[in-house]
mmCIF file of C-alpha atoms in Angstrom:
data_model
loop_
_atom_site.group_PDB
_atom_site.id
_atom_site.type_symbol
_atom_site.label_atom_id
_atom_site.label_comp_id
_atom_site.label_asym_id
_atom_site.label_seq_id
_atom_site.Cartn_x
_atom_site.Cartn_y
_atom_site.Cartn_z
ATOM 1 C CA MET A 802 -89.790 -80.287 -23.165
ATOM 2 C CA ARG A 803 -90.416 -83.499 -21.214
ATOM 3 C CA SER A 804 -92.958 -81.794 -18.924
ATOM 4 C CA SER A 805 -94.811 -80.404 -21.967
ATOM 5 C CA LEU A 806 -95.053 -83.872 -23.470
ATOM 6 C CA ILE A 807 -96.346 -85.290 -20.192
ATOM 7 C CA ILE A 808 -99.007 -82.589 -20.053
ATOM 8 C CA LEU A 809 -99.972 -83.255 -23.661
ATOM 9 C CA ALA A 810 -100.113 -87.015 -23.094
ATOM 10 C CA ALA A 811 -102.391 -86.502 -20.106
ATOM 11 C CA CYS A 812 -104.646 -84.302 -22.196
ATOM 12 C CA LEU A 813 -104.818 -86.737 -25.095
ATOM 13 C CA CYS A 814 -105.712 -89.617 -22.796
ATOM 14 C CA LEU A 815 -108.778 -87.936 -21.344
ATOM 15 C CA GLY A 816 -111.796 -90.190 -21.450
ATOM 16 C CA SER A 817 -110.261 -92.836 -23.700
ATOM 17 C CA HIS A 818 -110.474 -96.608 -23.271
ATOM 18 C CA ALA A 819 -109.098 -99.461 -25.281
ATOM 19 C CA ILE A 820 -111.700 -101.096 -27.506
ATOM 20 C CA ASP A 821 -113.347 -103.220 -24.848
ATOM 21 C CA SER A 822 -116.938 -102.938 -25.889
ATOM 22 C CA ARG A 823 -118.204 -105.887 -23.852
ATOM 23 C CA VAL A 824 -117.459 -105.908 -20.131
ATOM 24 C CA GLN A 825 -118.656 -107.633 -17.007
ATOM 25 C CA ARG A 826 -120.735 -105.956 -14.365
ATOM 26 C CA THR A 827 -118.628 -104.627 -11.492
ATOM 27 C CA GLY A 828 -121.292 -102.893 -9.397
ATOM 28 C CA GLN A 829 -124.572 -101.061 -9.714
ATOM 29 C CA VAL A 830 -125.368 -100.093 -13.322
ATOM 30 C CA TYR A 831 -126.965 -96.783 -14.301
ATOM 31 C CA ALA A 832 -128.032 -95.320 -17.661
ATOM 32 C CA PHE A 833 -128.858 -91.648 -18.217
ATOM 33 C CA GLY A 834 -130.480 -90.378 -21.408
ATOM 34 C CA ASP A 835 -129.693 -87.457 -23.714
ATOM 35 C CA LEU A 836 -128.331 -84.486 -21.746
ATOM 36 C CA HIS A 837 -128.060 -81.982 -24.624
ATOM 37 C CA GLY A 838 -125.720 -79.693 -22.708
ATOM 38 C CA ASP A 839 -127.596 -79.696 -19.388
ATOM 39 C CA LEU A 840 -124.886 -80.051 -16.735
ATOM 40 C CA ASP A 841 -127.399 -79.440 -13.929
ATOM 41 C CA ALA A 842 -129.373 -82.528 -14.955
ATOM 42 C CA LEU A 843 -126.274 -84.756 -14.962
ATOM 43 C CA VAL A 844 -125.158 -83.437 -11.577
ATOM 44 C CA ALA A 845 -128.569 -83.753 -9.933
ATOM 45 C CA LEU A 846 -129.101 -87.335 -11.124
ATOM 46 C CA GLY A 847 -125.503 -88.272 -10.337
ATOM 47 C CA ILE A 848 -125.833 -87.039 -6.763
ATOM 48 C CA THR A 849 -129.169 -88.826 -6.326
ATOM 49 C CA ALA A 850 -127.609 -92.080 -7.566
ATOM 50 C CA ASP A 851 -124.635 -91.643 -5.189
ATOM 51 C CA LEU A 852 -122.261 -91.402 -8.135
ATOM 52 C CA ILE A 853 -121.154 -87.777 -7.629
ATOM 53 C CA ASP A 854 -120.225 -86.051 -4.370
ATOM 54 C CA GLN A 855 -120.818 -82.489 -3.234
ATOM 55 C CA GLU A 856 -117.397 -81.469 -4.574
ATOM 56 C CA GLY A 857 -118.248 -82.683 -8.063
ATOM 57 C CA HIS A 858 -116.128 -85.832 -8.022
ATOM 58 C CA TRP A 859 -116.855 -89.532 -8.566
ATOM 59 C CA LYS A 860 -118.060 -91.351 -5.463
ATOM 60 C CA GLY A 861 -119.685 -94.348 -7.165
ATOM 61 C CA GLY A 862 -116.873 -96.807 -6.433
ATOM 62 C CA THR A 863 -117.209 -99.786 -8.775
ATOM 63 C CA SER A 864 -120.567 -98.668 -10.183
ATOM 64 C CA GLN A 865 -120.939 -98.303 -13.946
ATOM 65 C CA LEU A 866 -122.659 -95.324 -15.557
ATOM 66 C CA VAL A 867 -123.598 -95.287 -19.245
ATOM 67 C CA LEU A 868 -124.571 -92.000 -20.905
ATOM 68 C CA LEU A 869 -126.730 -92.759 -23.932
ATOM 69 C CA GLY A 870 -125.294 -90.142 -26.309
ATOM 70 C CA ASP A 871 -126.159 -86.562 -27.318
ATOM 71 C CA LEU A 872 -124.257 -84.889 -24.506
ATOM 72 C CA VAL A 873 -124.201 -81.632 -26.461
ATOM 73 C CA HIS A 874 -126.329 -79.147 -28.435
ATOM 74 C CA GLY A 875 -129.348 -77.537 -26.877
ATOM 75 C CA TRP A 876 -128.514 -76.028 -23.522
ATOM 76 C CA ALA A 877 -125.482 -73.817 -22.911
ATOM 77 C CA ASP A 878 -123.185 -76.231 -21.058
ATOM 78 C CA GLY A 879 -122.227 -78.725 -23.772
ATOM 79 C CA ARG A 880 -118.484 -78.155 -23.401
ATOM 80 C CA PHE A 881 -118.722 -78.316 -19.603
ATOM 81 C CA VAL A 882 -120.603 -81.609 -19.865
ATOM 82 C CA MET A 883 -117.855 -83.089 -22.057
ATOM 83 C CA ASP A 884 -115.071 -81.842 -19.752
ATOM 84 C CA PHE A 885 -116.869 -83.129 -16.674
ATOM 85 C CA VAL A 886 -117.603 -86.550 -18.149
ATOM 86 C CA MET A 887 -113.974 -86.950 -19.241
ATOM 87 C CA ARG A 888 -112.927 -86.165 -15.667
ATOM 88 C CA LEU A 889 -115.458 -88.605 -14.209
ATOM 89 C CA GLN A 890 -114.150 -91.331 -16.528
ATOM 90 C CA LYS A 891 -110.639 -90.996 -15.105
ATOM 91 C CA GLU A 892 -111.853 -90.811 -11.502
ATOM 92 C CA ALA A 893 -114.165 -93.827 -11.862
ATOM 93 C CA ALA A 894 -111.516 -95.935 -13.592
ATOM 94 C CA ALA A 895 -109.066 -95.229 -10.761
ATOM 95 C CA VAL A 896 -111.334 -97.022 -8.249
ATOM 96 C CA GLY A 897 -112.648 -99.826 -10.477
ATOM 97 C CA GLY A 898 -115.794 -98.094 -11.716
ATOM 98 C CA ARG A 899 -116.658 -96.919 -15.201
ATOM 99 C CA VAL A 900 -118.306 -94.038 -17.024
ATOM 100 C CA GLU A 901 -119.064 -94.809 -20.669
ATOM 101 C CA ALA A 902 -120.326 -91.981 -22.879
ATOM 102 C CA ILE A 903 -121.490 -93.515 -26.148
ATOM 103 C CA ASN A 904 -121.671 -91.468 -29.328
ATOM 104 C CA GLY A 905 -124.991 -90.014 -30.437
ATOM 105 C CA ASN A 906 -126.039 -88.262 -33.610
ATOM 106 C CA HIS A 907 -125.163 -84.854 -32.154
ATOM 107 C CA GLU A 908 -121.600 -85.993 -31.464
ATOM 108 C CA PHE A 909 -121.439 -86.972 -35.112
ATOM 109 C CA LEU A 910 -122.745 -83.553 -36.152
ATOM 110 C CA GLN A 911 -119.784 -82.119 -34.247
ATOM 111 C CA THR A 912 -117.434 -84.265 -36.308
ATOM 112 C CA LEU A 913 -119.062 -83.022 -39.502
ATOM 113 C CA GLY A 914 -118.502 -79.448 -38.358
ATOM 114 C CA LEU A 915 -122.227 -78.739 -38.508
ATOM 115 C CA PRO A 916 -123.329 -76.837 -35.376
ATOM 116 C CA PHE A 917 -127.044 -77.520 -35.663
ATOM 117 C CA TRP A 918 -129.013 -76.972 -32.476
ATOM 118 C CA MET A 919 -126.093 -75.150 -30.826
ATOM 119 C CA THR A 920 -127.013 -71.969 -29.007
ATOM 120 C CA PRO A 921 -124.834 -68.850 -29.066
ATOM 121 C CA GLU A 922 -124.203 -69.435 -25.353
ATOM 122 C CA GLU A 923 -122.887 -72.947 -25.986
ATOM 123 C CA LEU A 924 -120.668 -71.702 -28.808
ATOM 124 C CA ALA A 925 -119.311 -68.879 -26.624
ATOM 125 C CA GLU A 926 -117.730 -71.419 -24.276
ATOM 126 C CA TYR A 927 -115.105 -72.115 -26.970
ATOM 127 C CA ALA A 928 -113.801 -68.547 -26.970
ATOM 128 C CA ASP A 929 -110.550 -69.652 -25.309
ATOM 129 C CA PHE A 930 -109.921 -72.642 -27.584
ATOM 130 C CA PRO A 931 -106.880 -72.121 -29.854
ATOM 131 C CA ILE A 932 -107.580 -71.931 -33.578
ATOM 132 C CA ASP A 933 -105.955 -74.598 -35.705
ATOM 133 C CA TYR A 934 -105.125 -72.623 -38.834
ATOM 134 C CA SER A 935 -104.307 -75.801 -40.744
ATOM 135 C CA LEU A 936 -108.063 -76.489 -40.805
ATOM 136 C CA GLU A 937 -110.226 -74.896 -43.459
ATOM 137 C CA PRO A 938 -113.936 -75.207 -42.640
ATOM 138 C CA ASP A 939 -116.038 -75.954 -45.698
ATOM 139 C CA TRP A 940 -118.094 -72.766 -45.453
ATOM 140 C CA LEU A 941 -119.993 -73.468 -48.670
ATOM 141 C CA LYS A 942 -121.128 -76.891 -47.474
ATOM 142 C CA ILE A 943 -122.172 -75.505 -44.115
ATOM 143 C CA GLU A 944 -124.040 -72.611 -45.731
ATOM 144 C CA ASN A 945 -125.823 -75.021 -48.056
ATOM 145 C CA GLU A 946 -126.884 -77.146 -45.096
ATOM 146 C CA PHE A 947 -128.105 -74.076 -43.221
ATOM 147 C CA ASP A 948 -130.012 -72.788 -46.230
ATOM 148 C CA GLY A 949 -131.742 -76.133 -46.535
ATOM 149 C CA LYS A 950 -133.734 -77.920 -43.871
ATOM 150 C CA TYR A 951 -131.630 -76.472 -41.033
ATOM 151 C CA ALA A 952 -131.943 -72.807 -42.016
ATOM 152 C CA HIS A 953 -134.192 -72.072 -39.041
ATOM 153 C CA LEU A 954 -131.362 -73.124 -36.706
ATOM 154 C CA LYS A 955 -128.878 -70.517 -37.914
ATOM 155 C CA ARG A 956 -128.227 -68.543 -34.744
ATOM 156 C CA PHE A 957 -124.740 -67.119 -35.329
ATOM 157 C CA PRO A 958 -122.327 -66.210 -38.164
ATOM 158 C CA ILE A 959 -120.555 -69.384 -39.214
ATOM 159 C CA ASP A 960 -117.583 -67.552 -40.727
ATOM 160 C CA SER A 961 -116.690 -65.912 -37.415
ATOM 161 C CA GLU A 962 -113.520 -66.432 -35.389
ATOM 162 C CA LEU A 963 -115.606 -68.003 -32.615
ATOM 163 C CA PHE A 964 -117.022 -70.579 -34.995
ATOM 164 C CA HIS A 965 -113.486 -71.370 -36.218
ATOM 165 C CA ARG A 966 -112.457 -71.979 -32.583
ATOM 166 C CA TRP A 967 -115.339 -74.412 -32.128
ATOM 167 C CA PHE A 968 -114.507 -76.077 -35.448
ATOM 168 C CA SER A 969 -110.884 -76.477 -34.288
ATOM 169 C CA ALA A 970 -112.080 -78.069 -31.051
ATOM 170 C CA MET A 971 -114.123 -80.597 -33.007
ATOM 171 C CA ARG A 972 -111.702 -81.358 -35.839
ATOM 172 C CA SER A 973 -108.087 -80.628 -34.864
ATOM 173 C CA GLN A 974 -105.988 -83.788 -34.511
ATOM 174 C CA HIS A 975 -104.612 -82.341 -31.250
ATOM 175 C CA SER A 976 -107.956 -81.400 -29.684
ATOM 176 C CA PRO A 977 -108.994 -83.484 -26.675
ATOM 177 C CA TYR A 978 -112.618 -83.239 -27.828
ATOM 178 C CA ALA A 979 -111.861 -84.553 -31.319
ATOM 179 C CA ILE A 980 -109.729 -87.351 -29.861
ATOM 180 C CA TRP A 981 -112.450 -88.242 -27.384
ATOM 181 C CA ASN A 982 -115.200 -88.330 -30.006
ATOM 182 C CA ARG A 983 -113.270 -90.768 -32.185
ATOM 183 C CA THR A 984 -112.314 -93.028 -29.267
ATOM 184 C CA ARG A 985 -115.790 -93.189 -27.763
ATOM 185 C CA LYS A 986 -117.873 -96.257 -28.409
ATOM 186 C CA THR A 987 -121.116 -96.275 -30.334
ATOM 187 C CA VAL A 988 -122.276 -99.588 -28.875
ATOM 188 C CA PHE A 989 -121.417 -100.803 -25.378
ATOM 189 C CA GLN A 990 -122.390 -103.991 -23.557
ATOM 190 C CA ILE A 991 -122.420 -104.875 -19.852
ATOM 191 C CA ASP A 992 -123.091 -108.588 -19.359
ATOM 192 C CA ARG A 993 -126.231 -109.144 -21.461
ATOM 193 C CA ASP A 994 -127.367 -105.505 -21.643
ATOM 194 C CA VAL A 995 -126.509 -103.437 -24.737
ATOM 195 C CA PHE A 996 -126.408 -99.627 -24.758
ATOM 196 C CA VAL A 997 -126.658 -97.665 -28.030
ATOM 197 C CA HIS A 998 -128.018 -94.240 -28.915
ATOM 198 C CA GLY A 999 -130.500 -95.056 -31.668
ATOM 199 C CA ALA A 1000 -131.004 -98.727 -32.520
ATOM 200 C CA VAL A 1001 -129.585 -102.174 -33.156
ATOM 201 C CA THR A 1002 -130.524 -103.268 -36.669
ATOM 202 C CA THR A 1003 -130.002 -106.303 -38.884
ATOM 203 C CA PRO A 1004 -127.253 -104.713 -41.091
ATOM 204 C CA MET A 1005 -125.214 -103.997 -37.951
ATOM 205 C CA LEU A 1006 -124.932 -107.741 -37.288
ATOM 206 C CA GLN A 1007 -122.349 -108.166 -40.054
ATOM 207 C CA TYR A 1008 -119.862 -106.877 -37.478
ATOM 208 C CA THR A 1009 -119.115 -107.813 -33.896
ATOM 209 C CA VAL A 1010 -119.660 -105.034 -31.365
ATOM 210 C CA ASP A 1011 -115.910 -104.369 -31.250
ATOM 211 C CA GLU A 1012 -115.673 -104.316 -35.041
ATOM 212 C CA LEU A 1013 -118.599 -101.905 -35.345
ATOM 213 C CA ASN A 1014 -117.027 -99.502 -32.876
ATOM 214 C CA GLU A 1015 -113.703 -99.709 -34.709
ATOM 215 C CA LYS A 1016 -115.375 -99.042 -38.073
ATOM 216 C CA ILE A 1017 -117.243 -95.987 -36.790
ATOM 217 C CA SER A 1018 -114.137 -94.652 -35.033
ATOM 218 C CA GLY A 1019 -112.332 -94.988 -38.362
ATOM 219 C CA VAL A 1020 -115.073 -93.082 -40.187
ATOM 220 C CA ILE A 1021 -114.914 -90.282 -37.604
ATOM 221 C CA ARG A 1022 -111.130 -90.077 -37.869
ATOM 222 C CA THR A 1023 -111.359 -89.938 -41.681
ATOM 223 C CA LEU A 1024 -113.873 -87.093 -41.519
ATOM 224 C CA GLN A 1025 -111.756 -85.234 -38.983
ATOM 225 C CA ASP A 1026 -108.904 -85.470 -41.485
ATOM 226 C CA GLY A 1027 -111.114 -83.741 -44.061
ATOM 227 C CA LYS A 1028 -111.559 -86.841 -46.219
ATOM 228 C CA LYS A 1029 -114.543 -88.909 -47.282
ATOM 229 C CA PRO A 1030 -114.938 -92.342 -45.672
ATOM 230 C CA PRO A 1031 -115.227 -95.441 -47.888
ATOM 231 C CA ARG A 1032 -118.631 -95.547 -49.559
ATOM 232 C CA ALA A 1033 -119.309 -99.028 -48.168
ATOM 233 C CA LEU A 1034 -119.146 -97.670 -44.602
ATOM 234 C CA ARG A 1035 -121.108 -94.454 -44.991
ATOM 235 C CA TRP A 1036 -124.406 -96.058 -43.985
ATOM 236 C CA LEU A 1037 -123.028 -96.539 -40.472
ATOM 237 C CA THR A 1038 -123.080 -92.803 -39.828
ATOM 238 C CA ASP A 1039 -125.824 -91.709 -42.211
ATOM 239 C CA LEU A 1040 -128.130 -89.881 -39.827
ATOM 240 C CA GLY A 1041 -131.023 -90.134 -42.259
ATOM 241 C CA ARG A 1042 -130.967 -93.918 -42.598
ATOM 242 C CA GLY A 1043 -133.056 -96.232 -40.471
ATOM 243 C CA ASP A 1044 -130.387 -98.941 -40.157
ATOM 244 C CA SER A 1045 -127.727 -96.673 -38.615
ATOM 245 C CA PRO A 1046 -127.001 -97.014 -34.873
ATOM 246 C CA PHE A 1047 -127.660 -93.264 -34.594
ATOM 247 C CA SER A 1048 -131.242 -93.530 -35.886
ATOM 248 C CA SER A 1049 -134.291 -95.118 -34.297
ATOM 249 C CA VAL A 1050 -136.424 -95.239 -37.436
ATOM 250 C CA ALA A 1051 -136.269 -99.003 -37.961
ATOM 251 C CA LEU A 1052 -136.505 -100.159 -34.363
ATOM 252 C CA SER A 1053 -140.170 -99.910 -33.502
ATOM 253 C CA GLU A 1054 -142.969 -102.406 -33.051
ATOM 254 C CA GLU A 1055 -144.699 -100.932 -36.108
ATOM 255 C CA LEU A 1056 -141.735 -101.402 -38.487
ATOM 256 C CA MET A 1057 -139.854 -104.420 -37.132
ATOM 257 C CA SER A 1058 -141.488 -107.763 -36.423
ATOM 258 C CA GLU A 1059 -140.897 -109.463 -33.112
ATOM 259 C CA GLY A 1060 -139.281 -112.330 -35.033
ATOM 260 C CA GLU A 1061 -136.710 -110.018 -36.642
ATOM 261 C CA TRP A 1062 -135.985 -108.450 -33.273
ATOM 262 C CA GLU A 1063 -135.406 -111.884 -31.746
ATOM 263 C CA SER A 1064 -132.970 -112.676 -34.577
ATOM 264 C CA ILE A 1065 -131.058 -109.477 -33.824
ATOM 265 C CA ARG A 1066 -130.843 -110.315 -30.139
ATOM 266 C CA GLN A 1067 -129.570 -113.796 -30.927
ATOM 267 C CA GLY A 1068 -127.115 -112.475 -33.501
ATOM 268 C CA TRP A 1069 -125.314 -110.292 -30.985
ATOM 269 C CA ASP A 1070 -126.198 -112.526 -28.025
ATOM 270 C CA PHE A 1071 -127.864 -110.022 -25.714
ATOM 271 C CA ASP A 1072 -131.104 -109.867 -23.754
ATOM 272 C CA ARG A 1073 -131.943 -106.184 -23.589
ATOM 273 C CA VAL A 1074 -131.003 -102.853 -25.172
ATOM 274 C CA PHE A 1075 -131.084 -99.355 -23.668
ATOM 275 C CA LEU A 1076 -131.684 -96.516 -26.157
ATOM 276 C CA GLY A 1077 -131.577 -92.732 -26.147
ATOM 277 C CA HIS A 1078 -132.436 -90.426 -29.076
ATOM 278 C CA VAL A 1079 -136.244 -90.350 -28.938
ATOM 279 C CA THR A 1080 -137.781 -88.606 -25.941
ATOM 280 C CA THR A 1081 -140.396 -90.718 -24.190
ATOM 281 C CA SER A 1082 -143.890 -89.266 -24.150
ATOM 282 C CA SER A 1083 -144.267 -89.991 -20.435
ATOM 283 C CA GLY A 1084 -140.999 -88.370 -19.362
ATOM 284 C CA ASP A 1085 -140.141 -91.673 -17.672
ATOM 285 C CA LEU A 1086 -138.534 -94.911 -18.847
ATOM 286 C CA GLU A 1087 -140.620 -96.806 -21.399
ATOM 287 C CA SER A 1088 -140.201 -100.249 -22.967
ATOM 288 C CA PHE A 1089 -141.477 -102.551 -25.694
ATOM 289 C CA TYR A 1090 -140.818 -106.034 -27.136
ATOM 290 C CA ASN A 1091 -141.539 -107.572 -23.722
ATOM 291 C CA GLN A 1092 -139.243 -105.108 -21.957
ATOM 292 C CA SER A 1093 -136.251 -106.072 -24.096
ATOM 293 C CA VAL A 1094 -136.053 -102.489 -25.437
ATOM 294 C CA ILE A 1095 -135.737 -99.757 -22.795
ATOM 295 C CA LEU A 1096 -136.225 -96.164 -23.951
ATOM 296 C CA GLY A 1097 -134.017 -93.972 -21.767
ATOM 297 C CA ASP A 1098 -134.289 -90.450 -23.213
ATOM 298 C CA THR A 1099 -136.597 -89.049 -20.549
ATOM 299 C CA GLY A 1100 -136.196 -85.397 -21.542
ATOM 300 C CA LEU A 1101 -133.431 -84.401 -19.132
ATOM 301 C CA SER A 1102 -132.391 -81.239 -20.931
ATOM 302 C CA ARG A 1103 -134.111 -77.919 -20.326
ATOM 303 C CA THR A 1104 -134.383 -77.625 -24.093
ATOM 304 C CA LYS A 1105 -136.860 -80.488 -24.344
ATOM 305 C CA LYS A 1106 -140.347 -79.216 -25.121
ATOM 306 C CA LYS A 1107 -141.963 -81.764 -22.818
ATOM 307 C CA ARG A 1108 -139.504 -81.358 -19.979
ATOM 308 C CA LYS A 1109 -140.683 -81.750 -16.422
ATOM 309 C CA GLU A 1110 -139.242 -80.839 -13.064
ATOM 310 C CA LEU A 1111 -138.644 -84.498 -12.142
ATOM 311 C CA LEU A 1112 -135.456 -85.835 -13.747
ATOM 312 C CA THR A 1113 -135.419 -89.573 -14.406
ATOM 313 C CA GLY A 1114 -132.651 -92.081 -15.138
ATOM 314 C CA ALA A 1115 -132.355 -95.877 -15.115
ATOM 315 C CA MET A 1116 -130.806 -98.206 -12.553
ATOM 316 C CA VAL A 1117 -130.208 -101.930 -13.143
ATOM 317 C CA ASP A 1118 -130.197 -103.774 -9.821
ATOM 318 C CA THR A 1119 -128.202 -106.901 -8.944
ATOM 319 C CA ASN A 1120 -131.075 -109.098 -10.155
ATOM 320 C CA ARG A 1121 -131.076 -107.216 -13.483
ATOM 321 C CA GLY A 1122 -134.346 -105.485 -12.755
ATOM 322 C CA VAL A 1123 -134.701 -102.001 -14.256
ATOM 323 C CA HIS A 1124 -135.900 -99.170 -12.028
ATOM 324 C CA SER A 1125 -136.431 -95.446 -12.472
ATOM 325 C CA ILE A 1126 -134.458 -93.126 -10.235
ATOM 326 C CA GLY A 1127 -135.668 -89.571 -9.969
ATOM 327 C CA THR A 1128 -134.820 -86.203 -8.488
ATOM 328 C CA LEU A 1129 -136.151 -82.685 -8.762
ATOM 329 C CA ARG A 1130 -134.496 -80.305 -11.206
ATOM 330 C CA GLU A 1131 -132.345 -77.589 -9.649
ATOM 331 C CA ASN A 1132 -131.261 -74.902 -12.087
ATOM 332 C CA ASP A 1133 -127.797 -73.454 -11.432
ATOM 333 C CA HIS A 1134 -127.098 -76.324 -9.060
ATOM 334 C CA PRO A 1135 -124.392 -75.315 -6.542
ATOM 335 C CA VAL A 1136 -122.302 -78.361 -7.439
ATOM 336 C CA SER A 1137 -122.591 -77.498 -11.141
ATOM 337 C CA LEU A 1138 -121.305 -74.011 -10.441
ATOM 338 C CA LEU A 1139 -118.377 -75.493 -8.507
ATOM 339 C CA ILE A 1140 -117.602 -77.906 -11.365
ATOM 340 C CA LYS A 1141 -117.596 -75.045 -13.868
ATOM 341 C CA LYS A 1142 -115.143 -73.116 -11.714
ATOM 342 C CA GLN A 1143 -112.864 -76.162 -11.486
ATOM 343 C CA ILE A 1144 -113.033 -76.872 -15.205
ATOM 344 C CA ARG A 1145 -112.343 -73.299 -16.246
ATOM 345 C CA ALA A 1146 -109.092 -73.510 -14.292
ATOM 346 C CA GLN A 1147 -108.055 -76.749 -15.970
ATOM 347 C CA ARG A 1148 -109.208 -76.486 -19.566
ATOM 348 C CA CYS A 1149 -107.160 -78.568 -21.942
ATOM 349 C CA SER A 1150 -106.738 -75.623 -24.273
ATOM 350 C CA GLN A 1151 -104.187 -74.260 -21.793
ATOM 351 C CA TYR A 1152 -102.320 -77.554 -21.912
ATOM 352 C CA LEU A 1153 -102.310 -77.501 -25.694
ATOM 353 C CA GLU A 1154 -100.744 -74.046 -25.694
ATOM 354 C CA MET A 1155 -98.148 -75.101 -23.104
ATOM 355 C CA ALA A 1156 -97.220 -78.080 -25.260
ATOM 356 C CA GLY A 1157 -96.265 -75.648 -28.039
ATOM 357 C CA LEU A 1158 -97.982 -77.447 -30.880
ATOM 358 C CA ALA A 1159 -96.868 -75.759 -34.053
ATOM 359 C CA SER A 1160 -100.214 -75.779 -35.825
ATOM 360 C CA ILE A 1161 -102.186 -74.299 -32.927
ATOM 361 C CA HIS A 1162 -102.072 -70.524 -32.258
#
């Protein structure tokens, strides 16, 4: 029994940190944009930045890597990306480095149990995940969503056993993926640089960065429990609102004055923000507001319509200058294939079964 509990504890701790949303720089800082399930892109950039070795393990020492959200949905390797990032987090932390994967809107769609933009290949990777029969997916709600503006994205039967396995992975209280999603930060700060998926907006300033992360984690936990969050907090995760940290609608030079942006920077006491969410037209890093807003979604995933063969991420040097780092795309990267082999042998679903959790079969 004791060994089962140790295994379970190890599984539940994957990728989690205490709420320490503002940290000091410990080494070189990197930021990679939306991966959307493209493990090859993460591996290729990680190797180029000297963060990942040829065996698929962390070699960045005390460097800090921030992933700007939307790790999933699009390409086939969303689950592999999550497993790999959780492993990198543990390996980096062991040597004084850090990997921070902030929540994006697609992580929140997972929490809602809405598999928009998932491909059948990405869904198929959950075939070995145990079903939590205590969970009852709201099929009617999901059907209504699919029959509305997302109908064109319906690529598989949502009442299938495979879908129920994915739903269990995203919503079961024992699932490492559900635990990770609710313990991940939405806003992260290194020295005077802030990292968030969509935007920093004036309504967000009513909370400190730590408080905001705690509020959103609470909303995610409430939704995972099948309940509605307090009405006063729903705007934080409303993907259609411009003042949510998951949306970039409000944060643009056309809609927000430079004076309001300066007030936001002073309110949270930061100099610069790195964003994902909106793919840059150039496929490289872009900036506005005198380089105080850095757009980091450079179209890394093979699903991006404007993708290019050169993959681009951001590096912040010791003088706080921002530079592009680039490498050529390599589909079916040998290191990616090795990582997949390693992960398949270690999937947490096996640990969950060994732990004998009563509600998982």
